[in-house]
PDB file of C-alpha atoms and ligand atoms in Angstrom:
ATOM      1  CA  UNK E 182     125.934  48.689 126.755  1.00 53.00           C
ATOM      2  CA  UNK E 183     127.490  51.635 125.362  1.00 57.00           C
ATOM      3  CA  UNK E 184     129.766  53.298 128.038  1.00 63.00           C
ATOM      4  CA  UNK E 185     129.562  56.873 126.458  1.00 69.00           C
ATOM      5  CA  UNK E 186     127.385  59.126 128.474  1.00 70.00           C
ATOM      6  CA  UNK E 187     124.317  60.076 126.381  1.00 78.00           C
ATOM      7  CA  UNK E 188     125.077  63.815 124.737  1.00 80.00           C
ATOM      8  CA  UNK E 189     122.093  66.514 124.112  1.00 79.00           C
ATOM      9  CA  UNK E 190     121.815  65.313 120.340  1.00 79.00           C
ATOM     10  CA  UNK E 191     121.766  61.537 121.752  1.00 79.00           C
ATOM     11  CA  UNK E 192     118.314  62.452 123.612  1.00 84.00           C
ATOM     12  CA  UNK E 193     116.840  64.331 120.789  1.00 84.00           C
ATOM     13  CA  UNK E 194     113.537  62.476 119.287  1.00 86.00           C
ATOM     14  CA  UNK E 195     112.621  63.329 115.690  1.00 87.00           C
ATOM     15  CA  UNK E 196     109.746  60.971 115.817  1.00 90.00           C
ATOM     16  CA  UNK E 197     107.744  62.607 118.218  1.00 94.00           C
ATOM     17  CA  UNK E 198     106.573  66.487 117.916  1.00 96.00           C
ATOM     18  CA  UNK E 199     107.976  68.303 121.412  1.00 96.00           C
ATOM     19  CA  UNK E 200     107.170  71.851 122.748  1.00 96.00           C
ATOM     20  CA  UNK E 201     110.039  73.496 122.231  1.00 96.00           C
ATOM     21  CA  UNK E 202     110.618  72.753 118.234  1.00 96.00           C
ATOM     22  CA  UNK E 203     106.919  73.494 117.789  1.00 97.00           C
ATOM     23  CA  UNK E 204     106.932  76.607 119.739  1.00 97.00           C
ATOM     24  CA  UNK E 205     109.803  77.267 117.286  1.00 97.00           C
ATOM     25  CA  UNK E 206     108.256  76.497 114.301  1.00 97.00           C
ATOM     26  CA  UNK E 207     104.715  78.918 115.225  1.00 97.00           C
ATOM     27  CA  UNK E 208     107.363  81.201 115.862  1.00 96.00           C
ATOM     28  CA  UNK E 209     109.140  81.057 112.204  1.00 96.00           C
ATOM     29  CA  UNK E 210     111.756  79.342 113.705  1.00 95.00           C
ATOM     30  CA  UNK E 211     114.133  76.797 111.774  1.00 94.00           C
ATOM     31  CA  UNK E 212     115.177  74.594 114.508  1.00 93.00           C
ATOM     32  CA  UNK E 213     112.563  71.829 114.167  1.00 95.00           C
ATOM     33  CA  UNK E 214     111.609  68.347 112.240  1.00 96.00           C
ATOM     34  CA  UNK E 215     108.875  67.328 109.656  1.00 97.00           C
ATOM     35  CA  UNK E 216     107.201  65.969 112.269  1.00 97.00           C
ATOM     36  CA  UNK E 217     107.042  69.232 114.479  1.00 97.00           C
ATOM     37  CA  UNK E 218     105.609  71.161 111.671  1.00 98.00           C
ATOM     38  CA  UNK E 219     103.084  68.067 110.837  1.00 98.00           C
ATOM     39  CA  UNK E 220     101.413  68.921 114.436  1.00 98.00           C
ATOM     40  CA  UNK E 221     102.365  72.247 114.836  1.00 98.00           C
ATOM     41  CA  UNK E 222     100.013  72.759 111.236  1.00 98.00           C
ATOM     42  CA  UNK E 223      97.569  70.452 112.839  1.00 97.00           C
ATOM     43  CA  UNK E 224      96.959  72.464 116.038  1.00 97.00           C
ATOM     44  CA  UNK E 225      96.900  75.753 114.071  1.00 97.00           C
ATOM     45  CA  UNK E 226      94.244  73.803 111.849  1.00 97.00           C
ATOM     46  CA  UNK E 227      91.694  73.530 114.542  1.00 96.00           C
ATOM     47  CA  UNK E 228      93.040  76.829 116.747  1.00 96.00           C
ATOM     48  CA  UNK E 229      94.117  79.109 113.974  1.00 96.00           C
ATOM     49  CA  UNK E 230      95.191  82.278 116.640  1.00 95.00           C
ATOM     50  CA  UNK E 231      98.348  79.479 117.955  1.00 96.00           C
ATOM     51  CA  UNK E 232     100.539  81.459 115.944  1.00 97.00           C
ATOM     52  CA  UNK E 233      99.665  84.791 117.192  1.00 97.00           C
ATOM     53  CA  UNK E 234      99.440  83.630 120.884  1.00 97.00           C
ATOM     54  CA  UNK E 235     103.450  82.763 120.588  1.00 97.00           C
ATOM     55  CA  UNK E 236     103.953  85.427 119.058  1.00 97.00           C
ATOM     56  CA  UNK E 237     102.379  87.679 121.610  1.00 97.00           C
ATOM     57  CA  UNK E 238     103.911  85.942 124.461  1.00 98.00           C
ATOM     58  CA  UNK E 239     107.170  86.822 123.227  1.00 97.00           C
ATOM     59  CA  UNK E 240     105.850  90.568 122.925  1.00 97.00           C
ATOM     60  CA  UNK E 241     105.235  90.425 126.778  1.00 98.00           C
ATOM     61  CA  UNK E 242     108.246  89.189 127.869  1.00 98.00           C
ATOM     62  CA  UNK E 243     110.016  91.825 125.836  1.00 97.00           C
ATOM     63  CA  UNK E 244     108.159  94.335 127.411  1.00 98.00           C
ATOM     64  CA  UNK E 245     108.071  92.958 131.039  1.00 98.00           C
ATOM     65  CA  UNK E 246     112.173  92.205 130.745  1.00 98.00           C
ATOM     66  CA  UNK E 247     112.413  96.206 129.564  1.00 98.00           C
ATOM     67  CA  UNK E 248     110.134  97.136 132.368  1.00 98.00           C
ATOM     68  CA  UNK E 249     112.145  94.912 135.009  1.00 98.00           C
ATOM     69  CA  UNK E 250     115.523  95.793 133.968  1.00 98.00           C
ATOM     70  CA  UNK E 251     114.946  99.731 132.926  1.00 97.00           C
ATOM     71  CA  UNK E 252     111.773 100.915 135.108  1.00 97.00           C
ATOM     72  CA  UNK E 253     112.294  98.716 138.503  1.00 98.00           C
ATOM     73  CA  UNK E 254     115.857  98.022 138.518  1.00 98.00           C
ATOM     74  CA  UNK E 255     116.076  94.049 138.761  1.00 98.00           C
ATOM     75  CA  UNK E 256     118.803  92.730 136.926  1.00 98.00           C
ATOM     76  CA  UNK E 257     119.090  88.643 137.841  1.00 98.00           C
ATOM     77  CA  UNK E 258     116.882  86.417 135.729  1.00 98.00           C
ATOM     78  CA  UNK E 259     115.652  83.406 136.069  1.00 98.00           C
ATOM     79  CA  UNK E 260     113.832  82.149 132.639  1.00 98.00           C
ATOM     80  CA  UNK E 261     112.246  78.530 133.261  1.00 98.00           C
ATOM     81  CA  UNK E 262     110.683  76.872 130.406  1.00 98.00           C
ATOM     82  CA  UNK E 263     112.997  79.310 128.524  1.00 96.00           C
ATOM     83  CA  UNK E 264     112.649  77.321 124.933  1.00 96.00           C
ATOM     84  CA  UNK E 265     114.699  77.608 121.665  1.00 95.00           C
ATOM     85  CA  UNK E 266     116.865  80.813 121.280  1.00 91.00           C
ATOM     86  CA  UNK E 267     115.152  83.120 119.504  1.00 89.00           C
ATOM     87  CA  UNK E 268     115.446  87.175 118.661  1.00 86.00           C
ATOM     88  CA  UNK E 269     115.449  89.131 121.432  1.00 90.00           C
ATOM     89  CA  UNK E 270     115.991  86.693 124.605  1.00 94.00           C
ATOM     90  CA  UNK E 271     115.779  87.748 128.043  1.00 96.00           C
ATOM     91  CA  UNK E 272     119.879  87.816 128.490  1.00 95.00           C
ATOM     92  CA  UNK E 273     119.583  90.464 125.117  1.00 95.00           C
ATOM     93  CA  UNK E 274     116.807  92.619 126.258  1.00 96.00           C
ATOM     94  CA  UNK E 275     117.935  92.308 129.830  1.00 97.00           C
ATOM     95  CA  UNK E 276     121.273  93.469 129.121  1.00 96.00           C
ATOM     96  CA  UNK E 277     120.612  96.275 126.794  1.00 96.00           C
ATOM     97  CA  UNK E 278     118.878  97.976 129.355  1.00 94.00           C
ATOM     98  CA  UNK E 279     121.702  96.763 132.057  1.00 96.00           C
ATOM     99  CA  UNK E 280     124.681  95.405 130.905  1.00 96.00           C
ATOM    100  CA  UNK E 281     125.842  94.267 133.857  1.00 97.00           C
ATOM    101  CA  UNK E 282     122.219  92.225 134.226  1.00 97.00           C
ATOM    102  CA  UNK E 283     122.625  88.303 135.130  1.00 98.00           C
ATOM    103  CA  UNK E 284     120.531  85.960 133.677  1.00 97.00           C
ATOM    104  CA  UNK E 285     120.283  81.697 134.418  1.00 97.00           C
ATOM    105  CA  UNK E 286     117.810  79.752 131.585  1.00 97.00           C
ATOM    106  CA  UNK E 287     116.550  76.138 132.614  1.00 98.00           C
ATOM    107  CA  UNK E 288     114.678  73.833 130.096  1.00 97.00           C
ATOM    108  CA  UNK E 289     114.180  70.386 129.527  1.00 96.00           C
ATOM    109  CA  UNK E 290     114.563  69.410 126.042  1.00 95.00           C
ATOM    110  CA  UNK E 291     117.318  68.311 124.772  1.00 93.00           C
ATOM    111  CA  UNK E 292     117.324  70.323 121.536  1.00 93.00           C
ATOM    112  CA  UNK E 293     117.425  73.510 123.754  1.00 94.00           C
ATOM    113  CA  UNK E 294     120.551  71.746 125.603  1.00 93.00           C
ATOM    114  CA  UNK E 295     121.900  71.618 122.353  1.00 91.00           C
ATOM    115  CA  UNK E 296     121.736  75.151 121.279  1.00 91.00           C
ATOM    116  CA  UNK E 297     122.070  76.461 124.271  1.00 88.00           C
ATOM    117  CA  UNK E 298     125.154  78.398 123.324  1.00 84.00           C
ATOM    118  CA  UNK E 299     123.403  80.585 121.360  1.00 82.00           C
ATOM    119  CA  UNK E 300     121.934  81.602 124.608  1.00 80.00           C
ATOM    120  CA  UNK E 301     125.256  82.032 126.498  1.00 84.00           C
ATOM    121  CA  UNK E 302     126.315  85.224 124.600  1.00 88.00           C
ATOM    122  CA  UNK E 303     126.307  86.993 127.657  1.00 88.00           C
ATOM    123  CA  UNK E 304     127.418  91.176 128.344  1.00 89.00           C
ATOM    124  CA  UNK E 305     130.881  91.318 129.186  1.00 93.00           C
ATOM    125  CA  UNK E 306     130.151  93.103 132.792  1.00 95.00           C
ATOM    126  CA  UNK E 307     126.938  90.435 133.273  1.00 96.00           C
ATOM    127  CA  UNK E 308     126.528  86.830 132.907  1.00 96.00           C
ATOM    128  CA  UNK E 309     124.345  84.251 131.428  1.00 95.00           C
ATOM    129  CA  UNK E 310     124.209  80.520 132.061  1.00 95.00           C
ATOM    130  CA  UNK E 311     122.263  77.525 131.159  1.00 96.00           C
ATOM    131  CA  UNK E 312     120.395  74.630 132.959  1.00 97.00           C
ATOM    132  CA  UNK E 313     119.272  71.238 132.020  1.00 96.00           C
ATOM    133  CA  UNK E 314     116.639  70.954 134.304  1.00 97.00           C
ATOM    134  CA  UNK E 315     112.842  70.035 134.887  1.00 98.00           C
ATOM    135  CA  UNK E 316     110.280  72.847 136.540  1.00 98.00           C
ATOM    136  CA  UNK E 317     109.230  70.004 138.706  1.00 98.00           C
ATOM    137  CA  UNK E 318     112.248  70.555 140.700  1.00 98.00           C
ATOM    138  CA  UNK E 319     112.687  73.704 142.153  1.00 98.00           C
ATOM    139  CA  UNK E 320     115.362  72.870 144.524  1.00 98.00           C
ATOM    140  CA  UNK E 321     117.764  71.473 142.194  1.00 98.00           C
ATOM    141  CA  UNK E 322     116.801  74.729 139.619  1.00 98.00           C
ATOM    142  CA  UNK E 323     117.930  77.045 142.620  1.00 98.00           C
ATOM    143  CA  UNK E 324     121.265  75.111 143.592  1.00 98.00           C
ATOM    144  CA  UNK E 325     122.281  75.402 140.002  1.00 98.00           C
ATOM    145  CA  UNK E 326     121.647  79.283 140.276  1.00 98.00           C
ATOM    146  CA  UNK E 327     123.200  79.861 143.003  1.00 97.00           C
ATOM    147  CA  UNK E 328     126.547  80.601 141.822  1.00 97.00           C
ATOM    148  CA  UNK E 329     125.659  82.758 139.018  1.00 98.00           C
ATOM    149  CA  UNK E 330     122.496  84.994 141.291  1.00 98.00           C
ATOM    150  CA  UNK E 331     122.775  86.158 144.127  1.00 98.00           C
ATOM    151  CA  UNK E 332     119.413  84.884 145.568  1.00 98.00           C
ATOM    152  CA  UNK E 333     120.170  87.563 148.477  1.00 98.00           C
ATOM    153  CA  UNK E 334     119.445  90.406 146.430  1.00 98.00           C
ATOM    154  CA  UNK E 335     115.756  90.695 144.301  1.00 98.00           C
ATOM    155  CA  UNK E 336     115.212  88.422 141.007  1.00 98.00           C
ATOM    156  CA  UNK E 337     112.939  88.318 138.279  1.00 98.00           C
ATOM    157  CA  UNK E 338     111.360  84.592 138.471  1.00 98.00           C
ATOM    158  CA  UNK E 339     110.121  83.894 134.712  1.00 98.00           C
ATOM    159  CA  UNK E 340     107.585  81.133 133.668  1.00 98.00           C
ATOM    160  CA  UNK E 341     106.196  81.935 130.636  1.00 98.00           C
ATOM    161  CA  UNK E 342     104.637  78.706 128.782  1.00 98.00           C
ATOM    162  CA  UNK E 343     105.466  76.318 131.036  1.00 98.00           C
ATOM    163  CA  UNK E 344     103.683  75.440 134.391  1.00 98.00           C
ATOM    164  CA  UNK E 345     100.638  74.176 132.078  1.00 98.00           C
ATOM    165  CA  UNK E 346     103.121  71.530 131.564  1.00 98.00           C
ATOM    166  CA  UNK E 347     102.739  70.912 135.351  1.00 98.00           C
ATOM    167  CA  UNK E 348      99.811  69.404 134.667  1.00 98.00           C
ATOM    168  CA  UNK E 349      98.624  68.689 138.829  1.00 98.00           C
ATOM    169  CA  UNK E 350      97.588  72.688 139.755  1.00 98.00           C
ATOM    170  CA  UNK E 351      98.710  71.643 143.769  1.00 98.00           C
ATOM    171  CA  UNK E 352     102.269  70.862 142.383  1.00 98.00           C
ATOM    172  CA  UNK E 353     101.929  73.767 139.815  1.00 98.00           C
ATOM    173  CA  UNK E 354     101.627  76.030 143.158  1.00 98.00           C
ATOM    174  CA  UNK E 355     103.907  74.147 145.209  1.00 98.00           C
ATOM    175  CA  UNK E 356     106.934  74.435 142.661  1.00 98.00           C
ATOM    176  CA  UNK E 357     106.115  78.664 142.557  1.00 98.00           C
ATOM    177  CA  UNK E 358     105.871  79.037 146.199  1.00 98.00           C
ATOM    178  CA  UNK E 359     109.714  77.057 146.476  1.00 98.00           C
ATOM    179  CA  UNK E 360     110.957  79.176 144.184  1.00 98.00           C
ATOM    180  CA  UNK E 361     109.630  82.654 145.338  1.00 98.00           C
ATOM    181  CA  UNK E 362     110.200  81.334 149.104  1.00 98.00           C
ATOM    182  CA  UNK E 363     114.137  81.356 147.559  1.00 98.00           C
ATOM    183  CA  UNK E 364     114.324  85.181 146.471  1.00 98.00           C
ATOM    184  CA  UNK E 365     114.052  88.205 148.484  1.00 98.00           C
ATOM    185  CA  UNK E 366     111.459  91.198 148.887  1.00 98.00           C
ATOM    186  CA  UNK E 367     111.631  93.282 146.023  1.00 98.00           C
ATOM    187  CA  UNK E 368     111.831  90.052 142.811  1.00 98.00           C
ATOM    188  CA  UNK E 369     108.964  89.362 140.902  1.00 98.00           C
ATOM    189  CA  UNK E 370     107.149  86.063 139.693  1.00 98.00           C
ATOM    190  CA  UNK E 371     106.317  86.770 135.559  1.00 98.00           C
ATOM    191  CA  UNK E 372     103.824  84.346 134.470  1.00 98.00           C
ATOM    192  CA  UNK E 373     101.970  83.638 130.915  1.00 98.00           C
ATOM    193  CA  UNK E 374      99.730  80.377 130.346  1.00 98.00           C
ATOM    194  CA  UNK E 375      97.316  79.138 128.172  1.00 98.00           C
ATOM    195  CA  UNK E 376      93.439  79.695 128.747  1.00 98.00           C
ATOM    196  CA  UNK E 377      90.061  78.320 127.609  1.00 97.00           C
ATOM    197  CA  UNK E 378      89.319  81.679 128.702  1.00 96.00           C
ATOM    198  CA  UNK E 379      89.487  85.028 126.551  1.00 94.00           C
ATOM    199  CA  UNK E 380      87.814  83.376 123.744  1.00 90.00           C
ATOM    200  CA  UNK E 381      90.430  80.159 124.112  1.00 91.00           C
ATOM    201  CA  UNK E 382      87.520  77.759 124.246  1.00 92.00           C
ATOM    202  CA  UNK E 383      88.175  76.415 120.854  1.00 90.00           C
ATOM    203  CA  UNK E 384      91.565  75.522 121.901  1.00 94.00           C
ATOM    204  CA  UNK E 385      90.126  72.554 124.149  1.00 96.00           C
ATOM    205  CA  UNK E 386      89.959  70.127 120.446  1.00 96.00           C
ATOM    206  CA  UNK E 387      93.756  71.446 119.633  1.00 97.00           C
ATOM    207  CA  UNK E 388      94.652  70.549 123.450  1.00 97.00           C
ATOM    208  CA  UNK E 389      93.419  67.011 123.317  1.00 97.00           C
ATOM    209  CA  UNK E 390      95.203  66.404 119.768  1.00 97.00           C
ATOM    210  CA  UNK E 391      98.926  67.788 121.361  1.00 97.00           C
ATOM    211  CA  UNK E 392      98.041  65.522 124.425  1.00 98.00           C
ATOM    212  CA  UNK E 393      97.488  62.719 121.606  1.00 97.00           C
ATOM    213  CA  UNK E 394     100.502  63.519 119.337  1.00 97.00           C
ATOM    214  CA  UNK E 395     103.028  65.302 120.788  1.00 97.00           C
ATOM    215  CA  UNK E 396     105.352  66.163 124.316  1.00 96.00           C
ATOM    216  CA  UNK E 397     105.102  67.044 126.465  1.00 97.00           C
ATOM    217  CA  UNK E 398     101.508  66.710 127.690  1.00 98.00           C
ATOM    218  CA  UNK E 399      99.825  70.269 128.620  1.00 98.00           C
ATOM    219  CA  UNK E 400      96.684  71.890 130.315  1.00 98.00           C
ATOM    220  CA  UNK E 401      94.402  75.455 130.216  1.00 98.00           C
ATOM    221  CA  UNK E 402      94.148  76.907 133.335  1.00 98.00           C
ATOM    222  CA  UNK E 403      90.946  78.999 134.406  1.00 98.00           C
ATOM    223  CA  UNK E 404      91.908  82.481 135.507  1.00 98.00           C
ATOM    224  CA  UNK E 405      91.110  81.361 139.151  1.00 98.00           C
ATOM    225  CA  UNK E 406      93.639  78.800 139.104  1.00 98.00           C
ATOM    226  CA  UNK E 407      95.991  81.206 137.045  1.00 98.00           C
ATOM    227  CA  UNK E 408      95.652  83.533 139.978  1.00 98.00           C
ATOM    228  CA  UNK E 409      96.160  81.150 142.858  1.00 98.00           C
ATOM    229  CA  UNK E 410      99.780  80.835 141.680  1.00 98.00           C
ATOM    230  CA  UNK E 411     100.124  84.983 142.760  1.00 98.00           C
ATOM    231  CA  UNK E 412      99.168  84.164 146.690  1.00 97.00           C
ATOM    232  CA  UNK E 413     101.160  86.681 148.829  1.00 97.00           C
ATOM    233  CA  UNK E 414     102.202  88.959 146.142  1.00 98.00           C
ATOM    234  CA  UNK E 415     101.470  92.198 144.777  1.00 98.00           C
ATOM    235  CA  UNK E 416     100.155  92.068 141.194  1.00 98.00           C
ATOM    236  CA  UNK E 417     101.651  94.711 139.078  1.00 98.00           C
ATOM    237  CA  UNK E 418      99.015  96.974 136.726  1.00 97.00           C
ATOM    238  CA  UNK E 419      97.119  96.297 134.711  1.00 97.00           C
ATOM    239  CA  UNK E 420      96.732  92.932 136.240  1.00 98.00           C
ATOM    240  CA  UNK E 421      95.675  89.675 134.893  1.00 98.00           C
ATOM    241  CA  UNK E 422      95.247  90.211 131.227  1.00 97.00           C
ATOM    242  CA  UNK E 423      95.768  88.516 128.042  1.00 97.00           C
ATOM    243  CA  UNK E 424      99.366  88.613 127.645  1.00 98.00           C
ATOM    244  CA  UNK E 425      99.045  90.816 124.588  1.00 98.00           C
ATOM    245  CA  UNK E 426      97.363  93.604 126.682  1.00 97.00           C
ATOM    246  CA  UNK E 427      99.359  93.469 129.669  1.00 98.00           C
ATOM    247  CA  UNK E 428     100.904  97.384 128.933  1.00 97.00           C
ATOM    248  CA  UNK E 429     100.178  97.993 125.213  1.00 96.00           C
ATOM    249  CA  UNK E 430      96.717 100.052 123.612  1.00 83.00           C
ATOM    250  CA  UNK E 431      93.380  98.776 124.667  1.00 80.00           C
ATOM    251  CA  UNK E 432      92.066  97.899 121.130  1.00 87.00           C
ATOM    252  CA  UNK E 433      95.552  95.092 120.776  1.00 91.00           C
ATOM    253  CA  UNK E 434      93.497  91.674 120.222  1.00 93.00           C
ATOM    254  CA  UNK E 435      93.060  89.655 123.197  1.00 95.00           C
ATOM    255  CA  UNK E 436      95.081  86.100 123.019  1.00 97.00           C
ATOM    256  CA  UNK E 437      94.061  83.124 124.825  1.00 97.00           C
ATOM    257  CA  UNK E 438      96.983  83.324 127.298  1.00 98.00           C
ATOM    258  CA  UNK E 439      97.073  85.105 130.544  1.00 98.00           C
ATOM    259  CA  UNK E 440      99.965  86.987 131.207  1.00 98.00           C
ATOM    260  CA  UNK E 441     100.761  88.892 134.982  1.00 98.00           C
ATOM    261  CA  UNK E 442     103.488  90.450 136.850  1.00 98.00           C
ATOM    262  CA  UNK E 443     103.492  90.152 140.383  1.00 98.00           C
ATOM    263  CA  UNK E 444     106.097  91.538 142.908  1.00 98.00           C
ATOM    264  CA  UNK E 445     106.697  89.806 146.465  1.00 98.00           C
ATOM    265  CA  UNK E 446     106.359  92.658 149.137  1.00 98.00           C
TER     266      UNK E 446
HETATM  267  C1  SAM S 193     105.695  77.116 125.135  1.00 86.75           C
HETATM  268  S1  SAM S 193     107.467  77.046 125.270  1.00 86.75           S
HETATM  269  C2  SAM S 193     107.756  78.644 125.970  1.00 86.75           C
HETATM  270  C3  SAM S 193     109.133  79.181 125.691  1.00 86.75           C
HETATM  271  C4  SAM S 193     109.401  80.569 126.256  1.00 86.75           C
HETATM  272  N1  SAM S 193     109.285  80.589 127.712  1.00 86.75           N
HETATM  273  C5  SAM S 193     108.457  81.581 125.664  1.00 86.75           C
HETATM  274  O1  SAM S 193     107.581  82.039 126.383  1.00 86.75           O
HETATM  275  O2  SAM S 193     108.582  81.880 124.471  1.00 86.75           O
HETATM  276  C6  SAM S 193     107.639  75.969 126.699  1.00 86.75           C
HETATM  277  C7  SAM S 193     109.052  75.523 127.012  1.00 86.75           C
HETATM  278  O3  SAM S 193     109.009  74.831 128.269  1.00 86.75           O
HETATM  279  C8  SAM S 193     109.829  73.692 128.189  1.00 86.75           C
HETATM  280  N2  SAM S 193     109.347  72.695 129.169  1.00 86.75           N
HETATM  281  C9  SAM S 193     108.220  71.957 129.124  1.00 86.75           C
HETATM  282  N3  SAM S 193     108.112  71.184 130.224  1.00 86.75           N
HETATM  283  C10 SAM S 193     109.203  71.451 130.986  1.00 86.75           C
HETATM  284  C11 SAM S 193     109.655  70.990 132.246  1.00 86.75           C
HETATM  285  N4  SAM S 193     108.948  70.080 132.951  1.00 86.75           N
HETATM  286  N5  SAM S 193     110.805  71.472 132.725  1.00 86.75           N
HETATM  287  C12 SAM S 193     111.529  72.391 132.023  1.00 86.75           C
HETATM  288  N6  SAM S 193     111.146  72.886 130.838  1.00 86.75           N
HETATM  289  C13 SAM S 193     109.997  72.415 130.306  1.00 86.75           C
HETATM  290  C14 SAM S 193     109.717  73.217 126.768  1.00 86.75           C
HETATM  291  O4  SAM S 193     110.824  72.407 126.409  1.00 86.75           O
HETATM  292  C15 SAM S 193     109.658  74.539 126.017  1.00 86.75           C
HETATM  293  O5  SAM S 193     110.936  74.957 125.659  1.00 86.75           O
END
């Protein structure tokens, strides 16, 4: 057996289509194999708005971070599910507003391990770190945060794309409840997820394909279950919303993805 210990690049698959380099590649992103753009062309095949739902999602985190950062003061981040760097990441928007923001990104895949240090380009006065970690482990995400936020004082908890890759909706809750038990009055839970809802029903065929063809294996929620992930906090206006209408002009096409901002009292 080969006594090196397996590096980022060792992990990476190029025969199977993952999230991340497909979330990339809807996104105009470069960092991603023939066979990511085979399904990612696929899915937007038989749900042709996939391209504008990423591309909307990143929108609303821009304009949450701005909102969190400038309007509400927060400036520790937590970004779960954070995928490949991209323009305008959290740490960027974050910091722009407040320098001296700090800012802790967790993923999965390997190929964001590997360009993570695109990510780590951090403020001089704040800080930004990366961990290789899975959302189905809360404790182990907050231990590694722990010495770059202060879980004493209020933090922004971001999962945006990524607890419909928790596919059980019990263990979905259970992993937000650990993590918002972890962080003070005053931080904030920012969710977006996908939706067979707000005209997402013909996303069900491009679901089952991905689930076929590709990693990792993902689910809609309804906006009942997308709520029950909120319990005990204070939703911000305007609410549950399509992630592209959460704070811009009414007439802003809806998107198949919920997006909500929620503050524990
Ligand atoms: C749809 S992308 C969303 C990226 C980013 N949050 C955004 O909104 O643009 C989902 C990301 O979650 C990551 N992911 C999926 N399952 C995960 C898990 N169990 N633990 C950690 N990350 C996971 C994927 O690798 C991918 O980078």
């Amino acid at each position: 057996m080969d006594p090196r210990p397996q590096t980022a690049s060792d992990r990476i698959r190029s025969d199977v289509a993952h999230n991340a380099r497909v979330w990339n590649y809807w996104l105009g992103g470069k960092d991603n194999y023939p066979v990511d753009r085979a399904v990612g062309d696929q899915v937007t095949g038989m749900y042709p708005s996939i391209g504008e739902v990423a591309r909307a999602d990143r929108a609303f985190l821009g304009r949450v971070v701005r909102h969190l950062a400038g309007d509400v003061g927060v400036d520790q981040f937590l970004d779960i599910g954070t995928g490949l760097p991209t323009v305008n990441n959290t740490h960027e928007i974050a910091q722009h507003t407040a320098p001296h923001a700090r800012i802790v990104y967790v993923d999965n895949d390997p190929i964001v391990l590997a360009h993570a240090r695109a990510l780590l380009t951090s403020s001089l006065e704040g800080a930004t770190e990366y961990v290789d970690a899975d959302a189905r482990r809360p404790d182990q995400i907050l231990r590694a945060a722990e010495p770059t936020l202060d879980l004493g004082r209020p933090v922004a908890v971001m999962m945006l794309g990524i607890l419909n890759f928790v596919l059980d909706t019990d263990e979905a809750r259970s992993v937000v409840r650990t993590l918002m038990a972890a962080v003070p009055s005053g931080s904030h839970l920012v969710l977006t997820h996908p939706t067979l809802e707000l005209g997402g029903e013909g996303n069900a065929a491009a679901m089952r394909f991905w689930n076929e063809n590709a990693t990792p294996p993902i689910t809609a929620r309804s906006r009942e279950e997308f709520a029950s992930f909120l319990d005990g906090l204070e939703i911000l206006e305007p609410g549950i919303v399509s992630c592209s209408r959460w704070r811009t002009n009414e007439r802003e096409p809806a998107v198949a993805q919920f997006g909500v901002v929620a503050r524990k009292p």
